[in-house]
PDB file of C-alpha atoms in Angstrom:
ATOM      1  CA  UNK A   1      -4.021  10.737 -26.407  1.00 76.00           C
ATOM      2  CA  UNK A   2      -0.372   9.627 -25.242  1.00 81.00           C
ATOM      3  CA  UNK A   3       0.181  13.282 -24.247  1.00 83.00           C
ATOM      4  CA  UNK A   4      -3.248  13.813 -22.116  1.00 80.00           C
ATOM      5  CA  UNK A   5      -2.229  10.842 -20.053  1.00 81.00           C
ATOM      6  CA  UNK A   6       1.232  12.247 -19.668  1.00 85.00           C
ATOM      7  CA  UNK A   7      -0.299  15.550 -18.288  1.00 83.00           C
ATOM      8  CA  UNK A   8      -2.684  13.931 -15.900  1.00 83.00           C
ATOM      9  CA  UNK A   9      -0.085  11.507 -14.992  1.00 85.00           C
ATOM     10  CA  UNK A  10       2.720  14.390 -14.052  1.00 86.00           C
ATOM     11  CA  UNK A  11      -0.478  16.161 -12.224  1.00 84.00           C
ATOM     12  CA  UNK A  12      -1.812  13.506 -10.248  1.00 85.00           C
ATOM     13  CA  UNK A  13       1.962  13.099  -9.244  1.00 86.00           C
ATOM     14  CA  UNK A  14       2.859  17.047  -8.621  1.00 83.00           C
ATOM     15  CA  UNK A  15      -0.725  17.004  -6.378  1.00 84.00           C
ATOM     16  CA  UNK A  16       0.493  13.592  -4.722  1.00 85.00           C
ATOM     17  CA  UNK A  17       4.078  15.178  -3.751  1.00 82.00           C
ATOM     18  CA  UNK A  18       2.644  18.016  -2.270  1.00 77.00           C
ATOM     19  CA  UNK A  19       2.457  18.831   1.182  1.00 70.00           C
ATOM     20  CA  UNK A  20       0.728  22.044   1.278  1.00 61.00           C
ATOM     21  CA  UNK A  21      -2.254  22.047   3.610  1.00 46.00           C
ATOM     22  CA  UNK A  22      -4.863  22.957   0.689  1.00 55.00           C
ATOM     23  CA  UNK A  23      -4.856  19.226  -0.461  1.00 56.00           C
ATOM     24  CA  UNK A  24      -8.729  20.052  -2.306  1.00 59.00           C
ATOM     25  CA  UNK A  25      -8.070  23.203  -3.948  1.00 54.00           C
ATOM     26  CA  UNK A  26      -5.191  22.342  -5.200  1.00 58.00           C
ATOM     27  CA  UNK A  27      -6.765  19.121  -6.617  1.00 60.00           C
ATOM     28  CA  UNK A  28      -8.919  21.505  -8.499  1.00 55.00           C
ATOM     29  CA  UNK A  29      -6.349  23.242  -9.554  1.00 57.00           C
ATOM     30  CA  UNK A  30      -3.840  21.057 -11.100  1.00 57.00           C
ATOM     31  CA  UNK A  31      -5.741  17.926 -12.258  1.00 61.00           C
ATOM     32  CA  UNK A  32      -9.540  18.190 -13.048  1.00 59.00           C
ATOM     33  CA  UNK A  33      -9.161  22.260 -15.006  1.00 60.00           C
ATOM     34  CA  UNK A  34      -6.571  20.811 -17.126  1.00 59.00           C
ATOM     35  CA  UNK A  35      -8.251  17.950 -19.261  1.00 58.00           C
ATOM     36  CA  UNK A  36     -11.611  15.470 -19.384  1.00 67.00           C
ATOM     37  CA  UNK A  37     -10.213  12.381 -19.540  1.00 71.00           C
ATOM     38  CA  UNK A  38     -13.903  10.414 -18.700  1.00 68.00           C
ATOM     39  CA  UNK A  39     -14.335  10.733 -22.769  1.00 74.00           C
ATOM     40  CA  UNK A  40     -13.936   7.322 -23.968  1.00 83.00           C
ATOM     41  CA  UNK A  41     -14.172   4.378 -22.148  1.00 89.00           C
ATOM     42  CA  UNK A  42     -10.920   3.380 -22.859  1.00 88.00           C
ATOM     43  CA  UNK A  43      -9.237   6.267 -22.073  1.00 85.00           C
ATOM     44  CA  UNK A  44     -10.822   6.660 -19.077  1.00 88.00           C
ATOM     45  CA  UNK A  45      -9.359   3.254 -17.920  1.00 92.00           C
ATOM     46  CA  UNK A  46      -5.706   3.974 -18.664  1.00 89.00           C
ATOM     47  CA  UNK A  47      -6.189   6.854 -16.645  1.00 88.00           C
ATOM     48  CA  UNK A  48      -7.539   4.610 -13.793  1.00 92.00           C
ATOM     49  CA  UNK A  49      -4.865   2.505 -14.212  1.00 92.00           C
ATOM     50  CA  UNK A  50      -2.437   5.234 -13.991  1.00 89.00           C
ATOM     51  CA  UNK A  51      -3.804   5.971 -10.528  1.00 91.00           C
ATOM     52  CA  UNK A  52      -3.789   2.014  -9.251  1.00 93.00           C
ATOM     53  CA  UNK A  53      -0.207   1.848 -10.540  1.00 91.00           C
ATOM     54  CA  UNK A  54       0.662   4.873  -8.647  1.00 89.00           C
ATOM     55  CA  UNK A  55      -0.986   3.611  -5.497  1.00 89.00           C
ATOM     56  CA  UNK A  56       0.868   0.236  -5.647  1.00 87.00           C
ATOM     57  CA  UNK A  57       4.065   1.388  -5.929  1.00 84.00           C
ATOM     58  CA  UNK A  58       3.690   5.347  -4.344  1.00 86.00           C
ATOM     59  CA  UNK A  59       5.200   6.273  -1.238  1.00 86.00           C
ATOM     60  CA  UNK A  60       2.282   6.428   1.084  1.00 85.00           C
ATOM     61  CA  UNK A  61       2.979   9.774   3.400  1.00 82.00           C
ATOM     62  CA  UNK A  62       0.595  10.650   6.595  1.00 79.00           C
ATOM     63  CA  UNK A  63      -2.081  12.211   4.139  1.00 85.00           C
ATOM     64  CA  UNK A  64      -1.700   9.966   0.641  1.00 88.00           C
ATOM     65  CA  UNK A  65      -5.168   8.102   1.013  1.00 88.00           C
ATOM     66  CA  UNK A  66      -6.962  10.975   1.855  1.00 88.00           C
ATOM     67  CA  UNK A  67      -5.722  12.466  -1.640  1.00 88.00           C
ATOM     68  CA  UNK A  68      -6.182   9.262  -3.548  1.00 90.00           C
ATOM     69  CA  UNK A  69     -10.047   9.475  -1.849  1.00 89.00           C
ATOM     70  CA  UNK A  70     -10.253  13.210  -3.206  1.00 88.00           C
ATOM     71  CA  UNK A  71      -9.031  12.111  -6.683  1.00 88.00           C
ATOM     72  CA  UNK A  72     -11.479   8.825  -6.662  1.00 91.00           C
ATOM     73  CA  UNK A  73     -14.462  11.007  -5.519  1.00 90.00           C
ATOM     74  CA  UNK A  74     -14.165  13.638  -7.501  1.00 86.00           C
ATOM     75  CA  UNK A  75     -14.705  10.799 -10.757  1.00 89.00           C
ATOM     76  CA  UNK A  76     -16.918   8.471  -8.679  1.00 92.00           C
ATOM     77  CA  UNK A  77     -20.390   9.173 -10.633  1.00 92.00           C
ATOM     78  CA  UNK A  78     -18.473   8.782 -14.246  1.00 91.00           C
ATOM     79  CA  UNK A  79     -16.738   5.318 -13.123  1.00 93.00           C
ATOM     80  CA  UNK A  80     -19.571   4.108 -12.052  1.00 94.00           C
ATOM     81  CA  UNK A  81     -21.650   4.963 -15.026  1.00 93.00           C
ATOM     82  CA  UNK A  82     -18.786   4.058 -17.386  1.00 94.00           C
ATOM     83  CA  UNK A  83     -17.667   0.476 -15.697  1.00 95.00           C
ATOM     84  CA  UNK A  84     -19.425  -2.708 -13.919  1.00 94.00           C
ATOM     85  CA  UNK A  85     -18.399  -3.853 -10.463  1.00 93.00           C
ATOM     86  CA  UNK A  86     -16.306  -6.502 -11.988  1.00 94.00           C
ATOM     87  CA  UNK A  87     -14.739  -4.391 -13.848  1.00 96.00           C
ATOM     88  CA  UNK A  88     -13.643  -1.498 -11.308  1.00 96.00           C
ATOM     89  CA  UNK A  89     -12.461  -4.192  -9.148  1.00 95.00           C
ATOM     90  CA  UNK A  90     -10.162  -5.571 -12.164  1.00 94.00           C
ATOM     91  CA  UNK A  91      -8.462  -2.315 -12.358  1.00 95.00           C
ATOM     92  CA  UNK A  92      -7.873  -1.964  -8.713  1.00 95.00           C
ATOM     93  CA  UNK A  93      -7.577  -5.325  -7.830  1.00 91.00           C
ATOM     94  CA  UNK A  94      -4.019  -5.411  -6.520  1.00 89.00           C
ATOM     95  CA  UNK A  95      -4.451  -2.713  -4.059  1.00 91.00           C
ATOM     96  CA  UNK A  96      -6.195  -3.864  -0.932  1.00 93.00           C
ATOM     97  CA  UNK A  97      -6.475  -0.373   0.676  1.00 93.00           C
ATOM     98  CA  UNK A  98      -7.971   1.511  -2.230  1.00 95.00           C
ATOM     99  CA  UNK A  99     -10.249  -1.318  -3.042  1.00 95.00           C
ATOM    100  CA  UNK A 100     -11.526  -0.975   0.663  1.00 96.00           C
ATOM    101  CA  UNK A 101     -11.740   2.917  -0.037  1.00 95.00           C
ATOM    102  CA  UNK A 102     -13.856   2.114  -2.971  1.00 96.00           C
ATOM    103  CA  UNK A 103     -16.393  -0.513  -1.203  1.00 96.00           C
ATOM    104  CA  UNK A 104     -16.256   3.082   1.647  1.00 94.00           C
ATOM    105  CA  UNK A 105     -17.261   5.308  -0.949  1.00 93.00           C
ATOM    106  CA  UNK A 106     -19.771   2.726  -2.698  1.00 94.00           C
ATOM    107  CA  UNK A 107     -17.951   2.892  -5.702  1.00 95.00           C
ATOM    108  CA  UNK A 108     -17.668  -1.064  -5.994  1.00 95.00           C
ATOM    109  CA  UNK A 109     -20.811  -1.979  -4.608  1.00 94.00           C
ATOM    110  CA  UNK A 110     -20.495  -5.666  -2.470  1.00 92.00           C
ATOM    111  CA  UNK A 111     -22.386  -8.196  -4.303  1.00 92.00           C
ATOM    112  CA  UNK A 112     -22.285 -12.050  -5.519  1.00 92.00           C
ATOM    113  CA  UNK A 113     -20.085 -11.791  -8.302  1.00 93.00           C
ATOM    114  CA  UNK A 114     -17.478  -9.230  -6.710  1.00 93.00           C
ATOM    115  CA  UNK A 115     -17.155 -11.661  -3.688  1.00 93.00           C
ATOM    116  CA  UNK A 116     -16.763 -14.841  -6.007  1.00 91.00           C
ATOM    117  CA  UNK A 117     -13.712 -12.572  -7.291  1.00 90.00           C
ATOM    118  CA  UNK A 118     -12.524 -11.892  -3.835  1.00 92.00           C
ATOM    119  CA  UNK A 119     -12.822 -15.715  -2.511  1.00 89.00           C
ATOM    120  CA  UNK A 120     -10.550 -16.675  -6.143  1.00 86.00           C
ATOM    121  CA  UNK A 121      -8.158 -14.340  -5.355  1.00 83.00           C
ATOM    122  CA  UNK A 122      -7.879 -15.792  -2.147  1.00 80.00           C
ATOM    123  CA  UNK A 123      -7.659 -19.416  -3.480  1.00 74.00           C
ATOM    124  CA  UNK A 124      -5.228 -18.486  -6.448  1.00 70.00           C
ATOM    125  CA  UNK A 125      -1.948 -16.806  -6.807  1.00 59.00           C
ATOM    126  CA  UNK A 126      -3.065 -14.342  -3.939  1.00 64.00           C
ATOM    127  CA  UNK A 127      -3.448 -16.311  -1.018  1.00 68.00           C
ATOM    128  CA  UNK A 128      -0.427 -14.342   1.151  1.00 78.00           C
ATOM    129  CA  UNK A 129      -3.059 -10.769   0.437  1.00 85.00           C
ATOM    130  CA  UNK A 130      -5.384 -12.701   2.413  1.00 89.00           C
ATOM    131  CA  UNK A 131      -8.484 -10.811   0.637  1.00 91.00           C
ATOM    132  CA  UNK A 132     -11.091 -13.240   2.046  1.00 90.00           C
ATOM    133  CA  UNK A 133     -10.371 -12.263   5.425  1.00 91.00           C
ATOM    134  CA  UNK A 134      -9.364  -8.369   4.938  1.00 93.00           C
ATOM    135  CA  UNK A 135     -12.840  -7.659   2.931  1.00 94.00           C
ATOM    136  CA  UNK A 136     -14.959 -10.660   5.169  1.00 92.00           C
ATOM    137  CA  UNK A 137     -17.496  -7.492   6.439  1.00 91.00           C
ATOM    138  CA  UNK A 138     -18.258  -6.654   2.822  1.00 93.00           C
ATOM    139  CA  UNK A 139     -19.001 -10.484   1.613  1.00 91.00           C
ATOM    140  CA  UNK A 140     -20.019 -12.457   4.640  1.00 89.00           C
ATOM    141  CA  UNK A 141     -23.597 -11.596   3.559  1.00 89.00           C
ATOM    142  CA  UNK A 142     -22.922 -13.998   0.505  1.00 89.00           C
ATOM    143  CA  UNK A 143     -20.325 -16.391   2.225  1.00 84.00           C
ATOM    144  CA  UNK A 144     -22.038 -17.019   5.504  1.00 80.00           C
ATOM    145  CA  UNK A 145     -20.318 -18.346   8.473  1.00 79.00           C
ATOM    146  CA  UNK A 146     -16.591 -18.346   7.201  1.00 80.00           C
ATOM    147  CA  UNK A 147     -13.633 -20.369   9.241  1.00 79.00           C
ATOM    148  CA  UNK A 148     -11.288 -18.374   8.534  1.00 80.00           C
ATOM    149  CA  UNK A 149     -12.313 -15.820  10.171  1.00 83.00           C
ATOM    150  CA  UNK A 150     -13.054 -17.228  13.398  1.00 82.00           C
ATOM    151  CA  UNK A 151      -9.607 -15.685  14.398  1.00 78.00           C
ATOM    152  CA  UNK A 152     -10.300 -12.307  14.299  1.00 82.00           C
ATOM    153  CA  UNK A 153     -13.975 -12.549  14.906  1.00 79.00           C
ATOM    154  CA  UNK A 154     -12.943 -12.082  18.524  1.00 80.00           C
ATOM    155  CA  UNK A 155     -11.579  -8.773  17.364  1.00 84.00           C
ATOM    156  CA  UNK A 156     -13.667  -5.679  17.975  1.00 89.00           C
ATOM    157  CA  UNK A 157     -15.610  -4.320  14.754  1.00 88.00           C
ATOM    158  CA  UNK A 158     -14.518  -0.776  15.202  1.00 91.00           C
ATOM    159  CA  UNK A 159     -10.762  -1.980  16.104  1.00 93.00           C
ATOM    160  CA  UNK A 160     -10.611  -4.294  12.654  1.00 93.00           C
ATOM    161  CA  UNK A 161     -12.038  -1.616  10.182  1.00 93.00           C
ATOM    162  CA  UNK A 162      -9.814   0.910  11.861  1.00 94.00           C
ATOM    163  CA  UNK A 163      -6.497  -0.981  11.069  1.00 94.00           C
ATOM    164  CA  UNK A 164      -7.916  -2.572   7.653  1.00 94.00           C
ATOM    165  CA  UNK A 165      -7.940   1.739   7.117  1.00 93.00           C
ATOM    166  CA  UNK A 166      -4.498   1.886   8.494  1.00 93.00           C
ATOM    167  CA  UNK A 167      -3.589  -1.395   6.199  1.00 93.00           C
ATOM    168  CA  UNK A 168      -0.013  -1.615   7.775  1.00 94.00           C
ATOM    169  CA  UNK A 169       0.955  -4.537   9.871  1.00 96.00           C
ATOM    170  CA  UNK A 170      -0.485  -4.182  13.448  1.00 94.00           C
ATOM    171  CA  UNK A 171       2.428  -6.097  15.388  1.00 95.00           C
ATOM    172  CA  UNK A 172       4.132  -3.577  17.935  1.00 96.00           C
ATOM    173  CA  UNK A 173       7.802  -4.443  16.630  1.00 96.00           C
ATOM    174  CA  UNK A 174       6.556  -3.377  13.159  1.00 96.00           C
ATOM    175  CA  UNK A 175       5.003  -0.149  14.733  1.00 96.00           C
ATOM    176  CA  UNK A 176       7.593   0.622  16.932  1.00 97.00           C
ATOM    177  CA  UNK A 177      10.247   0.024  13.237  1.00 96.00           C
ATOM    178  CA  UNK A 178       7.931   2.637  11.434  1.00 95.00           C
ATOM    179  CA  UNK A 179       7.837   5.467  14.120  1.00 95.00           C
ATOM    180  CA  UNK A 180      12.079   5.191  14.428  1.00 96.00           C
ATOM    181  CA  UNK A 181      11.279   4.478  18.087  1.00 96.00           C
ATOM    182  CA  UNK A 182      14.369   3.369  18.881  1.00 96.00           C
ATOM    183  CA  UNK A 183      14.806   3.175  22.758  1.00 96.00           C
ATOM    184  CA  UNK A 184      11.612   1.386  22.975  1.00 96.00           C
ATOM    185  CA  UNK A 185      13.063  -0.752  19.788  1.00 96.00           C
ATOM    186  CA  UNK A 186      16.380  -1.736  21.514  1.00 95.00           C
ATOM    187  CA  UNK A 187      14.388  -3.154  24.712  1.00 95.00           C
ATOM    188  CA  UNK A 188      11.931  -4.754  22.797  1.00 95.00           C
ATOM    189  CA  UNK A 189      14.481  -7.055  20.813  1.00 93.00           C
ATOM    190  CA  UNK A 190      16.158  -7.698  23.333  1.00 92.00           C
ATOM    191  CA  UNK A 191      13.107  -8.440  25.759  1.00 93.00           C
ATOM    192  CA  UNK A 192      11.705 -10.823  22.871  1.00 92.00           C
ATOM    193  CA  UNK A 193      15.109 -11.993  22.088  1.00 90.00           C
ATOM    194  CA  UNK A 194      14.828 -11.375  18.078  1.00 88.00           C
ATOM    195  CA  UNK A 195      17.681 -12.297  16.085  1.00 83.00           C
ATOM    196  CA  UNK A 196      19.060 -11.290  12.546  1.00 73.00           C
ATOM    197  CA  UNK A 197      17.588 -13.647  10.692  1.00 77.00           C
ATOM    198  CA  UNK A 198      13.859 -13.028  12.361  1.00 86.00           C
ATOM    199  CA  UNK A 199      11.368 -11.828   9.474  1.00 92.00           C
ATOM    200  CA  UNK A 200       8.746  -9.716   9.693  1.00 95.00           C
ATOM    201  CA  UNK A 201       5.138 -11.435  11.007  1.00 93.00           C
ATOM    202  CA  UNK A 202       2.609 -11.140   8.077  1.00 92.00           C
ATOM    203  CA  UNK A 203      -0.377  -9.561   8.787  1.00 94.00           C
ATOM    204  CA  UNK A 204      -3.811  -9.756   6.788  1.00 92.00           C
ATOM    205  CA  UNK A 205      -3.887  -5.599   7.761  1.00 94.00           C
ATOM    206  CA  UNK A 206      -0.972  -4.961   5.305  1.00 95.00           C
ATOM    207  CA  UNK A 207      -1.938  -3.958   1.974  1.00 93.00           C
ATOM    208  CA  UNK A 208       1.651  -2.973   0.174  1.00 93.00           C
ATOM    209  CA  UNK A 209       2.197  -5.153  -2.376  1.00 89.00           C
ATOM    210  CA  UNK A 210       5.480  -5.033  -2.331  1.00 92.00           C
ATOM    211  CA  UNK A 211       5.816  -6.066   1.743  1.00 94.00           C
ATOM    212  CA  UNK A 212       3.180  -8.786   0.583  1.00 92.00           C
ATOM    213  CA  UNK A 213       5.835 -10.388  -1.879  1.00 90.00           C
ATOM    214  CA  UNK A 214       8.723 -10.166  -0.209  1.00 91.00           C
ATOM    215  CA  UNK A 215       8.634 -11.352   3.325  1.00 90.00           C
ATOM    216  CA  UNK A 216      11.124  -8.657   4.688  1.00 95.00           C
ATOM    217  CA  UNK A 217      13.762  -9.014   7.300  1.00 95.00           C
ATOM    218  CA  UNK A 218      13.748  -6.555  10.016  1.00 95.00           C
ATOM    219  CA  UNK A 219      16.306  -4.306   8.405  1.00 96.00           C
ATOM    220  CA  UNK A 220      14.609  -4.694   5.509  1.00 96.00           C
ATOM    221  CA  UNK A 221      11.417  -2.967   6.779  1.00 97.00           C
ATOM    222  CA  UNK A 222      13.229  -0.400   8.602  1.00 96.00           C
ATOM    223  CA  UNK A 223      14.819   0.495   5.507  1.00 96.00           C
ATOM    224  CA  UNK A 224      11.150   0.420   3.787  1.00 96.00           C
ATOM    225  CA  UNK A 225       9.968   2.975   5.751  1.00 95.00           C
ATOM    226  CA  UNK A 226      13.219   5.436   6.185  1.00 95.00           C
ATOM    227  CA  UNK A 227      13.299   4.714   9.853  1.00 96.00           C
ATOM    228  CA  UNK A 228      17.501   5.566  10.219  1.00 96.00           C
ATOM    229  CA  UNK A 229      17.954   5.236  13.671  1.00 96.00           C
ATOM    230  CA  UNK A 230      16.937   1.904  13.917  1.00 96.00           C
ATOM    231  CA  UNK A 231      18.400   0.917  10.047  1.00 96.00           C
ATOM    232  CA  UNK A 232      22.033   2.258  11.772  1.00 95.00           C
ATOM    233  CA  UNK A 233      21.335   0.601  14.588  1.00 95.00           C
ATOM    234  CA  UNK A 234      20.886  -2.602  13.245  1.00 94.00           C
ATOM    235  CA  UNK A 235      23.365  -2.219  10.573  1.00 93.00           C
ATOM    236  CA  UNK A 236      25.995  -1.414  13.635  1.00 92.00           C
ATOM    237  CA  UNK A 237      24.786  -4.992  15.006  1.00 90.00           C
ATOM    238  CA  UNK A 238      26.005  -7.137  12.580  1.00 85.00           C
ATOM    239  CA  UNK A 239      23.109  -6.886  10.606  1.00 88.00           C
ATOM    240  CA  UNK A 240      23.797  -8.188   6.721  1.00 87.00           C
ATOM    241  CA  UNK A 241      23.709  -5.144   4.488  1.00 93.00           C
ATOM    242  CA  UNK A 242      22.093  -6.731   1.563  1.00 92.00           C
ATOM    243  CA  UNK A 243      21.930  -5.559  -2.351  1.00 93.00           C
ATOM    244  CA  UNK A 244      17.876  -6.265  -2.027  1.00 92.00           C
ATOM    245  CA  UNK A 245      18.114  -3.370   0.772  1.00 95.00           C
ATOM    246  CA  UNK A 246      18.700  -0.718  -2.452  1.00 95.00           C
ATOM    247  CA  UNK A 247      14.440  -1.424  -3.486  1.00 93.00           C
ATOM    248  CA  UNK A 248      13.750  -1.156   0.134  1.00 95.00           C
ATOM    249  CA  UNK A 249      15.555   1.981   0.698  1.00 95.00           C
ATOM    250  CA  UNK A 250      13.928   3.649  -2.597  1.00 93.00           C
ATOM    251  CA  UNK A 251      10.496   2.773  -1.200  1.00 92.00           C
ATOM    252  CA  UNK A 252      10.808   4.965   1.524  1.00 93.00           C
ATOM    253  CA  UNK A 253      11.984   8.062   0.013  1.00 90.00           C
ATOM    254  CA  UNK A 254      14.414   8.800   2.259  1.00 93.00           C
ATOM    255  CA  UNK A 255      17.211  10.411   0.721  1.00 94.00           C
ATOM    256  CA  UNK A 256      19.544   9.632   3.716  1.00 95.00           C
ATOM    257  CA  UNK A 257      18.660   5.907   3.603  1.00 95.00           C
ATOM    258  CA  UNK A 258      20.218   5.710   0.135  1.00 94.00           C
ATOM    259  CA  UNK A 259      22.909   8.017   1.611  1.00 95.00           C
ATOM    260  CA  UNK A 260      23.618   5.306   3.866  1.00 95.00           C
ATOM    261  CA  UNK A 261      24.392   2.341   1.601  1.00 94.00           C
ATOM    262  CA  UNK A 262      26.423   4.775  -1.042  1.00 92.00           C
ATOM    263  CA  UNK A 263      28.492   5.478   2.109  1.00 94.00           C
ATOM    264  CA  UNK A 264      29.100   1.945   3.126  1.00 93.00           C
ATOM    265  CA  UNK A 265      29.494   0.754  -0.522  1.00 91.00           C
ATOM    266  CA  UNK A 266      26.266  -2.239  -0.431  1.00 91.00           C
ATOM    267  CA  UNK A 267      26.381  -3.579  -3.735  1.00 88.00           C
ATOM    268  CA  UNK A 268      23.361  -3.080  -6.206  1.00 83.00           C
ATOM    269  CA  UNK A 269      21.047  -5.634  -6.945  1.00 81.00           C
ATOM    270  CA  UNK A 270      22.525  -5.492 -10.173  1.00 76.00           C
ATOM    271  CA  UNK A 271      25.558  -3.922 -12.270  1.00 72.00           C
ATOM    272  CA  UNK A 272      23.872  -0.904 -13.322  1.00 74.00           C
ATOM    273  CA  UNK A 273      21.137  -0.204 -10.996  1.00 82.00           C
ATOM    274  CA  UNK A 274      18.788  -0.966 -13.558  1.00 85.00           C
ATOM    275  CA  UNK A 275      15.951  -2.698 -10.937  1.00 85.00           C
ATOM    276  CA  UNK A 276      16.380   0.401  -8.831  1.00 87.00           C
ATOM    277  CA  UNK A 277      15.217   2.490 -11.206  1.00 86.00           C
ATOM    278  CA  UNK A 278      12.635   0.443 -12.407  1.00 83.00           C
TER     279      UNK A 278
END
């Protein structure tokens, strides 16, 4: 058992990691010919947890929800068959975007009972995910008029499902941080007069967890997201080179990024790096 959900785990990975155009075929190829793993309930789930633990944490490159979609269609008849709404939305529950991909694909269907879930995670230990307000299209038909939504009711329909797809924060600084704009970075600072110890805005459109949690600075997310220019730039401004930059940098997959702080000797979060590679 341990060694089927090692092989679909390195294959979902491999298929994840790969750029090649041929995203479907290759699906075929190295995940669903190599083993079943819908026999058993239980086994099923630790594979489905496999893939929400890989989503959470995964670095998300231009086409990573389109594969996570193939992956989640391809199984979408046996998870529904296999688990309840409630339960689907346990396993996934941590993961904004892919939850929205599954309400998309009519995997979780929207009902009573999934948006009493959604309004507790909202009132609990979640309330920075904002989940009442991200998924409000999918439960208003069981919460009614909501107040906290009032705010971005003025938004257009189209323009809010389009970013809640995006599920990055939709302020221009943080869009102009993850494109490594920086001429149009430098001007904006300095036009909006942001210091160094100016966080990043939260936004209800973000869905990484780890962004969630944290409340980056603005180094912090440029280092996220591998964005150099703007990281050096920064870091040339007096910015504070902190050890908490070392997660950021790993997130982003940038092999230059970590580069960077071996070159200017940042301290690790730790003695031994053990967080990092955690």
């Amino acid at each position: 058992c341990i060694d089927q959900q090692k092989k679909f785990y390195e294959a979902i990975m491999k298929y994840l990691s790969n750029n090649e155009a041929e995203i479907e075929s290759k699906l075929s190829e190295d995940i669903f010919q190599q083993q079943d793993i819908t026999q058993g309930k239980e086994g099923f789930r630790t594979a489905l947890i496999i893939i929400s633990k890989i989503t959470e944490n995964y670095h998300r490159s231009q086409n990573f929800i389109a594969k996570v979609s193939n992956i989640l269609l391809h199984y979408s008849s046996q998870i529904k068959q296999t688990f309840t709404n409630s339960e689907i939305f346990e396993i996934f529950k941590k993961n904004k975007r892919i939850l929205l991909l599954l309400f998309e694909q009519k995997i979780i269907i929207p009902d009573e009972s999934i948006s009493q879930l959604i309004l507790e995670k909202s009132d609990t230990d979640d309330k920075r995910c904002n989940y009442d307000i991200y998924f409000y299209p999918e439960i208003k038909e069981y919460v009614g008029e909501y107040e906290k939504f009032n705010e971005y009711s003025k938004i257009d329909q189209e323009i809010f499902n389009e970013k809640r797809r995006i599920g990055q924060n939709d302020s221009h600084l943080c869009e102009l941080i993850r494109q490594d704009s920086i001429e149009n970075f430098v001007i904006y600072v300095n036009k909006m007069n942001i210091n160094q110890s100016s966080k990043i805005k939260p936004s209800i459109f973000e869905t990484n967890l780890y962004l969630i949690e944290n409340d980056p600075s603005i180094i912090e997310y440029a280092a996220f997201y591998g964005s150099i220019q703007i990281f050096q730039y920064l870091a040339n401004n007096n910015y504070e080179l902190t050890p908490s930059l070392w997660h950021y940098s790993i997130h982003s997959n940038n092999a230059e990024m970590i580069q960077y702080l071996e070159l200017n000797n940042v301290s690790s979060p730790n003695e031994n790096f053990e967080s990092c590679l955690k």
